[in-house]
């Protein structure tokens, strides 16, 4: 058996790791208030039983299986049910609801784990010769439906798992460039780089279970993107296996060589071939890497401060502000012993109330500074001045642990709530600064109208993150207790309302989660029907046999 | 007649503006030494006679001309010889040699000047209905052969001049975004923005005669790109007229909506449609905008300093260093009264020689700082420290005028030399820091071997500019006196040797001049044959009738 580790077939993360709220006394009251779910009395769903699943048989013919096994070795070509089911979906709420309900869709027929690019090339060529379908698979963390095969697909489906291509191959120290295999997962590649004093600085929420190739394929963005850029800025060179040969984009800092093929691969979600290697910008691990917390009196004040920071001379690594709902959630779900201690928080709140703040409106912000000691200090001085101008208050580094503590935990919380019958999900957008307040309020109104429509008590909260000169990302988290009859039907009503509000109020349908099949219905409204036609033309021309992950992005 | 101004049909810039060396006493000796051309005795070619040209007749049929005139108005649909010849080529050395020799190629049959996007749409649709060809035309400054029609083209060719679409339409002050029509030329749009306190910060060498649409179509880069980014970073939103409808990319700061269609338009050189409007990032005109000069003892020292600056906490707006050849040229061609005065220079050189510097190896560097007073000062302090570490010497702001004085003048100098029979041209690349020294030396060796081959005394010089985290642009200027028999044949030998050296030593074939037909032969070596195949597929799918500027980039 191959030794590539996978997440639980029914949820996020490895077996044995999960969310619990015993050490978070305010969590249960918060959930009760937010979505009417009583965690003290709620019945926890039983752990789903794999043996109860009805896994369809593999359609891979014996000769084709033998051919692939000959390429990768017997032990790296799997047709067992568990491996196939793990590769059937990503980890979206929809994926988990379906897989837990035994709705497996079109399960891949065979999963292969090539050892290197040469094997990937041979797999691709064998698949094309056989008119099979290839779905490249990284960490399996996608939440946009980018990994599932079309249900009507009758051809043999090969899930090509890059998990064994996990090495940092070379660091060009003079250029700050590292050649890394596409299947390397976040912690693993940062460990390899860190051992030599380097970092990519790319930390998406999925970091612990996603891969470099996946980041490129979905145009991922990490929490420190203000400083390090999105993966589209970070990924300079690419190798992509296509039928008959490998597409090679060398790591050139910038070029005017026609429409950027590099940018065609970025976000292509496997539709243009199999990404095997990425040359990324790396930075020396900075002397300082601090996250400071700030309170703002209102969301409007906080937004204005973030905008002003973005056009100032300061270059923070993180700019993030939670709206009042999310701030309340963060404070409620912190561990008692961590973050702001109860006593300090009570004292601070009393102080702010004394100054006329409405504590239900308070917004918690995190701003990060990286670089040399003097540089970090100076950035903070500029930011502090802007914060004060907008009636904000710095509260030091203490609450930064709130941020660090949670940053990779949200999916576990989502699974925990799902066990209790509650849908919790995220949806994110980006827009110009001038439109962010409107998008925020528009999404709230749309979500609340959707909750009303389905007759559920629902929750929504948001934060701004990933600031750019001309705008930022708004990230929404929403939750409600689903009914038994048509849980995904209810979920769709809410999710669709939010996506449509993104468009209606001037945002994009996805800032960093990709399109997949989940966001595809809004693509024409986002980049225009002419834009979609051009993109579809690209896919059809580059993949006339629809070999590579068909049906994603443009349908 | 339409009131859009054009450059000279036979050279750069407007009639009456040109290069002269009366106030640059060291120029003539320098040229004599560099390429063996004696400016005191050389015969200046006569001003080319337009009336002597044999301009082919327009192939536009009377009904088609009437149709276009009906759309744009009689006075904006031109079939006269002068207008057509002005639109036949860009302004590369090859273009000028040909047009001066009466080799006009496939002159466009009609030139139209639409007033707005609606008229562009009607022109495009009329051209498609007629199976005509459209070549979008901005300022006409291109030097990569992106504007000429294929000689074998038998269909009617429409040159679509965007010159009347020259307005800043709207500034979103909160977001730092400006909607600008694609035909606006550099000085004009900066004047419109500047009147309201804004700047794009995009100043390519062609600035005075190039357009926003042209910058986008060729993936242009400006001198302050270290701070403001390349046009690919600056252009956030786009409107592109295509057959039957307009492709609209809204100004979203960052998105993960599949392969970036925005990036497909960038660098497309008109092949995907007609860019009519661009929404660009704009910045408030900074408090400080200073350029400081530095001397380095050697090119190696200077390169090392630029690399260290790029990975430091400093964020200068300009990082530029000339090699010793270019430094010598800069000092020789400065006006007596400007730049470093003779006396100061002599004193400085004596001082440096006293410290053991070889003045033939000295490299002149310019580094720019922009932002608030304190920020600019602090950036400079970081840079000064790095410069000192690499044995460099700051010489203040004085010589910055050398830079300002020359920055837009090179094409005039090129034309002046051409009048005397000398070819002077430029070719630029970009590569990782680790490869720049090798590219530099490799290009020198290749150019010198080419000069040897053609038996001419040739000159080459270079500077580094446009620094990125992982590399920079190297920009080469080369010159030699052409023979009468086959001037372009000799030119090709040199130009080809340089382009091939870019590839051989790890650079790209173009950092910011585009591909056109000039660099197309090297595209497969640059982005791989699979990369070109994907790009060609995009063009063929998006433009199956080959309506838009056929033959460029991918052939």
PDB file of N, CA and C in Angstrom, chain A residues 8 30-31 44 47 74 99 132 175 187 204 214 336 356 369 448 496 505 554-555:
ATOM      1  N   UNK A   8     -10.082  11.810   6.830  1.00  0.00           N
ATOM      2  CA  UNK A   8     -11.232  10.937   7.066  1.00  0.00           C
ATOM      3  C   UNK A   8     -12.124  10.901   5.813  1.00  0.00           C
ATOM      4  N   UNK A  30     -23.473  30.320  23.064  1.00  0.00           N
ATOM      5  CA  UNK A  30     -23.401  31.100  21.836  1.00  0.00           C
ATOM      6  C   UNK A  30     -24.167  30.403  20.716  1.00  0.00           C
ATOM      7  N   UNK A  31     -23.937  29.095  20.567  1.00  0.00           N
ATOM      8  CA  UNK A  31     -24.583  28.327  19.497  1.00  0.00           C
ATOM      9  C   UNK A  31     -26.092  28.303  19.705  1.00  0.00           C
ATOM     10  N   UNK A  44     -25.864  13.587  19.070  1.00  0.00           N
ATOM     11  CA  UNK A  44     -24.753  13.570  18.126  1.00  0.00           C
ATOM     12  C   UNK A  44     -24.959  12.398  17.165  1.00  0.00           C
ATOM     13  N   UNK A  47     -21.172   7.910  14.283  1.00  0.00           N
ATOM     14  CA  UNK A  47     -20.063   7.885  13.338  1.00  0.00           C
ATOM     15  C   UNK A  47     -20.498   7.084  12.109  1.00  0.00           C
ATOM     16  N   UNK A  74       2.428  -2.127  -8.604  1.00  0.00           N
ATOM     17  CA  UNK A  74       1.172  -2.700  -8.099  1.00  0.00           C
ATOM     18  C   UNK A  74       0.675  -1.997  -6.835  1.00  0.00           C
ATOM     19  N   UNK A  99     -21.575  12.245   1.357  1.00  0.00           N
ATOM     20  CA  UNK A  99     -20.821  11.016   1.620  1.00  0.00           C
ATOM     21  C   UNK A  99     -21.333  10.337   2.885  1.00  0.00           C
ATOM     22  N   UNK A 132      -9.768   7.565 -21.241  1.00  0.00           N
ATOM     23  CA  UNK A 132     -10.166   7.640 -19.830  1.00  0.00           C
ATOM     24  C   UNK A 132     -10.133   9.103 -19.381  1.00  0.00           C
ATOM     25  N   UNK A 175      18.248  33.757  -5.804  1.00  0.00           N
ATOM     26  CA  UNK A 175      17.037  34.307  -6.415  1.00  0.00           C
ATOM     27  C   UNK A 175      15.825  34.218  -5.511  1.00  0.00           C
ATOM     28  N   UNK A 187       2.407  21.768   5.691  1.00  0.00           N
ATOM     29  CA  UNK A 187       3.358  21.618   6.796  1.00  0.00           C
ATOM     30  C   UNK A 187       4.655  20.955   6.349  1.00  0.00           C
ATOM     31  N   UNK A 204      -2.920  29.248   3.696  1.00  0.00           N
ATOM     32  CA  UNK A 204      -4.378  29.227   3.579  1.00  0.00           C
ATOM     33  C   UNK A 204      -4.991  28.478   4.766  1.00  0.00           C
ATOM     34  N   UNK A 214      -2.430  21.955  -5.533  1.00  0.00           N
ATOM     35  CA  UNK A 214      -3.819  22.351  -5.310  1.00  0.00           C
ATOM     36  C   UNK A 214      -3.959  23.861  -5.170  1.00  0.00           C
ATOM     37  N   UNK A 336     -10.799  29.294  27.804  1.00  0.00           N
ATOM     38  CA  UNK A 336     -10.814  30.158  28.980  1.00  0.00           C
ATOM     39  C   UNK A 336      -9.419  30.660  29.331  1.00  0.00           C
ATOM     40  N   UNK A 356     -18.174  55.079  25.979  1.00  0.00           N
ATOM     41  CA  UNK A 356     -19.331  55.192  25.103  1.00  0.00           C
ATOM     42  C   UNK A 356     -19.422  54.153  24.002  1.00  0.00           C
ATOM     43  N   UNK A 369       2.852  42.035  11.349  1.00  0.00           N
ATOM     44  CA  UNK A 369       4.046  42.747  10.894  1.00  0.00           C
ATOM     45  C   UNK A 369       5.191  41.762  10.794  1.00  0.00           C
ATOM     46  N   UNK A 448     -30.269  36.446   5.453  1.00  0.00           N
ATOM     47  CA  UNK A 448     -31.402  36.472   6.379  1.00  0.00           C
ATOM     48  C   UNK A 448     -32.726  36.234   5.658  1.00  0.00           C
ATOM     49  N   UNK A 496     -26.928  29.955  -2.365  1.00  0.00           N
ATOM     50  CA  UNK A 496     -27.208  30.676  -3.617  1.00  0.00           C
ATOM     51  C   UNK A 496     -27.502  32.138  -3.366  1.00  0.00           C
ATOM     52  N   UNK A 505     -23.871  43.060  -5.525  1.00  0.00           N
ATOM     53  CA  UNK A 505     -23.299  44.217  -4.838  1.00  0.00           C
ATOM     54  C   UNK A 505     -21.860  44.514  -5.269  1.00  0.00           C
ATOM     55  N   UNK A 554     -16.269  25.948 -16.218  1.00  0.00           N
ATOM     56  CA  UNK A 554     -17.183  26.450 -17.246  1.00  0.00           C
ATOM     57  C   UNK A 554     -18.320  25.470 -17.528  1.00  0.00           C
ATOM     58  N   UNK A 555     -18.438  24.408 -16.717  1.00  0.00           N
ATOM     59  CA  UNK A 555     -19.481  23.418 -16.924  1.00  0.00           C
ATOM     60  C   UNK A 555     -19.053  22.402 -17.975  1.00  0.00           C
TER      61      UNK A 555
END
